Amino acid sequence: MIADLKPYPSMKASGVEWLGEVPEHWEVSPNRALFDEIKDRDFPDEQMLSVTIKKGVIRQAALLENTSKKDSSNLDKSKYKLVQPGDIAYNKMRAWQGAVGVSEYRGIISPAYVVQRPRAGIDSKYFHHLLRTPSFAKEAERWSYGITSDMWSLRPEHFKMIYGCLPPLPEQTAIVRFLDYADRRIRKYIRAKQKLIGLLEEQKQAIIHRAVTRGLDPDVPLKPSGVDWLGDMPAHWEVKRLKAIAHIRYGLGQPPREATDGLPMIRATNVERGCIVEKDLVYVDPSDVPESRNAFLREGEIIVVRSGAYTADSAVIPKEYDGAVAGYDMVVTVNKAQPKFIAQVLLCTYVLDDQLIIASMRSAQPHLNAEELGVALILLPTPPEQTAIVEYLKKATATSDATITRARREIELLREYHTRLIADVVTGKLDVREAAANLPDEAEEPDELQETDALDDADEESEMAEELEK
């Protein structure tokens, strides 16, 4: 059904760069004609809402329930703004990144945020999709003001100046119906792929755990490790602190200004279960990196995430990133063992979950420092065994790794397609009126907030703590 969508039969120039051409019968109007700013206050007992980049407006309780984050809002909530179901709310300092959406709930938001109420003849869910398109985000960026990107703010008076497209109300409703249907289909497919990835990761972890804690010889003699929770270990292996076999240093810390080219800077978002990924990769001018920081990475070093949603995740620096810059995180240079073996160990349950994750959870914000990383206990085989284990794991997990990589790529492509589909439909590049009319009635599926999304949004919300204190 989606593949059969066609353009509208007649289009016109909108006169608005970010919209391009729109269907001839659609209106093009400034936001001041479509919304009224709402500043209702003094409702301190209402539930707290959050405006996030990934999800739009959600309940703060749902945002925090699966994380160690705490409510950082001001105790005095008399100045917080009331949001009614159907209102559009946006984070004025993150609107250019997509922090905007329609609320399904009654609640209150930070006084630093903005509430806009759609006027009659407007389906707010249609504008939820329109205002979350990448094109609108760029337009919001163009109208935002501030000294640096971290200070850019889309003020209400400038939001009113932005022009948007307005289909007839029945068509808005049809568009929302179609996009809800497509969203359910795409989320269902993504969940299936995520479940597959989870099962393969569990299988892979079991293989790695067995190899790095017992070796490859099933008949190897065992002895007590001397550590209760570690149990037995091969009799000829040693127990070492990580700091005894490796040097640990911090990366650059406060990043320099981003450059259009230069050296890639590896951040937490680029570390994914042993691999370096290009997701949101940024570049820096090497002349902006002080030599004293020793932030340049070398092939074979291991980068370990210090804080946030992915605390303690790690990855080996491959050849293509030799010379890259370490961002905020820690760098492990292994000098008395095989780096690839230690990289596998750091991702193993007995180190990652039983030591590093526990150490990082001492406060509300997960955080791991070099001292805590350095005292992690490692089971260390002989050098030949380390080499043999690395080679064995490379072969034993090759099929799983390939399938996981393919599944992740399919999810990424599907999300890109989803974003493009929404943008094309809400700006009139594709006609969904007939398709929407022929859709079957379906029960709405509950929107499952994935753990990683919850952590990302919680990190995002905590970054705005200063605003919440205003």
C-alpha angles and dihedrals in degrees: 000000000000091000090057096059115125135193121266113272095238129031136181136196109265094203087227116107098212092051101043114183119359133187111288094241095051122100125230112211139165116251090246087071093048106041141039120210112238123208103174109157142169098068098122096157096060119105118270118251129196129210109216136181095231101042109016113221115007137157111272090223090060090046094055104033097090097038139066091241119122131213104271096182123123116273089227103068098170091109095049115114124247117235121197126200108277095028120126114230128185139182101236092209093049103035089104087059095049103267096147136098150134118280122232090188143064109237146107133276136194116291086236090068128079129234120204122184118207116234126232116299094035128112102211091204089062089056090046087065096039095050092048096056118113089240093058090046089058090048090050088051090052090054096043122101134205145113094260135009089263088060100043111128131188101212120204092246089057094043086059090057095058115101122222138177123259122198119194111283096253088053092049088054091048091051091051091048092051094046092048089054093048091046092054091050094048095045090050091053093046092050090053091052092046090051090052091050091049093052092047091048090052091049091047092048091053091053093048094045092053093048098047096043102039105017126222100295109089091197097050114138113249135213135184111276091216090239114097098214092045095056121186126357136183107291096237096046124099133223111228136175111240090239089060092062102029144037117235124203137166124248128235097299110197103041121231120235115297119254131207088236136358126093123351114245114216112219134172091272089061094055116087122167098309098330136094109228130191095230109139090345113181131196132220135195107254090220087065092059112087113227089222090067093064087213099148113109128223129208111270096026118123123231116208123195112240104197149352131049095336101041113165095012110134145185140188116247107244125213094263091061097047105132095024120135124255111227123200097325136090127269123212118203108193112210105162102042140031108287094217091053093050089047089058091047093052089058093046120108096243091058106027100041104021097045118009100039091045091049092050094053097069090108138031091264111060107238134165124194132196094258092055091046092047095055093053110125118239128192104224123200124193116286094256090051091049089055092046093049092050091051092046093050091047089059098034094054099034095099093045092047092051092048093047091049091049093047092049091049090050090052091049093050091046092052090049090050091048091053092048092047092053092048093049093047099046093046093048101252091124127038112225100166096106093039092051092049091055098048118119119242109259135181112248111254118225112259105241111209104218114228093241091050090049091051093046092049092046090053089048092050093048090054087064094054092117090059091050090058093058 
